[in-house]
Amino acid sequence: MAEHIPIINILTFGLPGNVTRPMYLEYNTRRRELDRIWANPENHYRMLQEYTPTVEALLGISLFYRHVMGHMTGATSFYKSVNKNRERGKECAIKVGNTILDGEQQRHLLSAVIAFGQLQDKYQLYPAFFEYSETIQFLRNCKELFYQKEYEEDDSI
C-alpha cells in the first residue's frame, strides 16, 4: 500500500521554515480540534468523518491559501497597480526586505496564482470557503461544499 502523504506536506515542500512552521502548528491544532468535535455525539458534522482524508486535504489547502496564496495574490495585484502607472518601456521592481520583486518573479507569482485559481474553480473552493476563524466554521464550510443541492442531483460526481 502506498504511503499517504498529507497534502499540507506537498503544498509546503520547499517553502522556508518561517512560512511552514505557523501552517503546521495551525494544521495540527485544528486537526486535533476536528477529532474533539467529531467525538461529541451531538455535533452536526459527524457525517464528514467518512470523508476524513478529503476534510484533511481541504484543511491543508485552506491554510495554504491563507498563509501563502493570499499573500501572493496581494503581491501580484500590488505589482500590477504600481507598474500600470510607470513610463512605457521601464519596468519597476519592488523591494520588500531583502527580496526584490521584478518582472520575472511577478510572472512566476502570477502563474502560481492562476494555477491555484484554476484549482479553486475546478473544485468550487471560492474565497468564502477559506474565511473562517474557528474550526467549527471550517466544518460548516465543508458541509456546505459537500452537500450542495446541485451535487445531490448530479450523479456524475
Coordinates of C-alpha atoms in Angstrom, one line a residue:
M1 CA 0.0 0.0 0.0
A2 CA 1.4 3.4 -0.9
E3 CA 2.2 5.8 1.9
H4 CA -0.3 8.6 2.4
I5 CA 1.5 12.0 2.3
P6 CA -0.6 14.8 3.8
I7 CA -1.4 17.5 1.3
I8 CA 0.0 20.1 3.7
N9 CA 3.4 18.4 3.2
I10 CA 3.1 18.5 -0.5
L11 CA 2.0 22.2 -0.6
T12 CA 4.7 23.4 1.7
F13 CA 7.6 21.4 0.2
G14 CA 10.5 23.7 -0.4
L15 CA 9.0 26.7 1.5
P16 CA 11.1 28.3 4.2
G17 CA 10.6 27.3 7.8
N18 CA 9.3 30.7 8.9
V19 CA 6.3 30.2 6.5
T20 CA 5.7 26.5 7.1
R21 CA 6.0 26.4 11.0
P22 CA 2.9 28.5 11.6
M23 CA 1.0 26.5 9.0
Y24 CA 1.9 23.1 10.6
L25 CA 1.1 24.4 14.1
E26 CA -2.3 25.6 12.9
Y27 CA -2.9 22.4 10.9
N28 CA -2.1 20.1 13.9
T29 CA -4.1 22.2 16.3
R30 CA -7.2 22.3 14.0
R31 CA -6.8 18.6 13.2
R32 CA -6.9 17.7 16.9
E33 CA -9.9 20.0 17.3
L34 CA -11.7 18.2 14.4
D35 CA -11.4 14.9 16.4
R36 CA -12.8 16.6 19.5
I37 CA -15.7 18.0 17.6
W38 CA -16.4 14.6 15.9
A39 CA -16.2 12.9 19.3
N40 CA -19.1 14.9 20.6
P41 CA -22.2 12.7 19.9
E42 CA -24.4 15.8 19.5
N43 CA -22.4 17.5 16.8
H44 CA -23.9 18.2 13.3
Y45 CA -20.8 17.4 11.4
R46 CA -20.3 13.7 12.1
M47 CA -21.2 12.7 8.5
L48 CA -18.0 14.4 7.4
Q49 CA -15.9 11.8 9.3
E50 CA -16.4 9.3 6.4
Y51 CA -14.6 11.9 4.3
T52 CA -11.7 12.5 6.7
P53 CA -8.9 12.4 4.0
T54 CA -10.9 15.0 2.0
V55 CA -11.5 17.2 5.0
E56 CA -7.8 17.0 5.9
A57 CA -6.9 18.0 2.3
L58 CA -9.3 20.9 2.4
L59 CA -7.9 22.0 5.7
G60 CA -4.4 21.9 4.3
I61 CA -5.5 23.8 1.1
S62 CA -7.3 26.4 3.2
L63 CA -4.2 27.0 5.3
F64 CA -2.0 27.2 2.3
Y65 CA -4.4 29.8 0.8
R66 CA -4.4 31.9 3.9
H67 CA -0.7 31.7 4.7
V68 CA 0.7 31.7 1.1
M69 CA -1.6 32.2 -1.8
G70 CA -3.5 35.2 -0.2
H71 CA -0.2 37.0 0.1
M72 CA 0.9 36.0 -3.4
T73 CA -2.4 37.3 -4.8
G74 CA -1.9 40.6 -2.9
A75 CA 1.7 40.9 -4.2
T76 CA 0.7 40.4 -7.8
S77 CA -2.2 42.9 -7.5
F78 CA 0.1 45.5 -5.9
Y79 CA 2.8 44.9 -8.5
K80 CA 0.3 45.3 -11.3
S81 CA -1.1 48.6 -9.9
V82 CA 2.4 50.0 -9.4
N83 CA 3.5 49.1 -12.9
K84 CA 0.3 50.3 -14.5
N85 CA 1.4 53.9 -13.9
R86 CA 5.1 53.6 -15.0
E87 CA 6.6 55.0 -18.1
R88 CA 6.3 52.8 -21.2
G89 CA 9.4 50.6 -21.6
K90 CA 10.5 51.0 -18.0
E91 CA 10.0 48.2 -15.5
C92 CA 9.6 48.8 -11.9
A93 CA 11.0 46.5 -9.2
I94 CA 9.7 46.4 -5.7
K95 CA 12.0 45.6 -2.8
V96 CA 10.5 44.0 0.3
G97 CA 13.1 43.3 3.0
N98 CA 15.9 41.6 1.1
T99 CA 13.6 40.4 -1.7
I100 CA 13.3 42.2 -5.0
L101 CA 10.0 41.6 -6.9
D102 CA 10.9 42.2 -10.5
G103 CA 9.0 41.3 -13.7
E104 CA 10.3 37.7 -13.8
Q105 CA 9.3 37.0 -10.2
Q106 CA 6.0 38.7 -10.9
R107 CA 5.4 36.2 -13.8
H108 CA 6.2 33.3 -11.5
L109 CA 3.8 34.6 -8.8
L110 CA 1.1 35.3 -11.4
S111 CA 1.5 31.8 -12.8
A112 CA 1.0 30.3 -9.3
V113 CA -2.0 32.5 -8.6
I114 CA -3.6 31.5 -11.9
A115 CA -2.9 27.8 -11.3
F116 CA -4.4 28.0 -7.8
G117 CA -7.4 29.9 -9.2
Q118 CA -8.0 27.1 -11.6
L119 CA -7.9 24.6 -8.8
Q120 CA -10.4 26.7 -6.9
D121 CA -12.7 26.9 -9.9
K122 CA -12.5 23.2 -10.6
Y123 CA -13.4 22.2 -7.0
Q124 CA -15.7 25.2 -6.3
L125 CA -13.4 26.4 -3.5
Y126 CA -14.5 30.1 -3.6
P127 CA -12.7 32.6 -1.4
A128 CA -15.6 32.5 1.2
F129 CA -14.7 28.8 1.8
F130 CA -11.3 30.0 3.3
E131 CA -12.9 32.6 5.5
Y132 CA -13.1 31.1 9.0
S133 CA -11.6 31.7 12.3
E134 CA -13.0 28.7 14.2
T135 CA -12.6 25.1 13.2
I136 CA -16.4 24.6 13.6
Q137 CA -16.8 27.3 10.9
F138 CA -14.4 25.3 8.7
L139 CA -16.5 22.2 9.2
R140 CA -19.6 24.2 8.3
N141 CA -18.0 25.3 5.1
C142 CA -17.1 21.7 4.3
K143 CA -20.6 20.5 4.9
E144 CA -22.0 23.2 2.6
L145 CA -19.5 22.3 0.0
F146 CA -20.2 18.5 0.2
Y147 CA -23.9 18.8 0.4
Q148 CA -24.8 21.4 -2.1
K149 CA -28.1 20.8 -3.8
E150 CA -26.5 20.6 -7.3
Y151 CA -24.3 17.7 -6.0
E152 CA -27.3 15.9 -4.7
E153 CA -28.9 16.0 -8.2
D154 CA -25.8 15.3 -10.2
D155 CA -24.8 11.6 -10.3
S156 CA -21.5 12.4 -12.3
I157 CA -19.7 13.5 -9.1

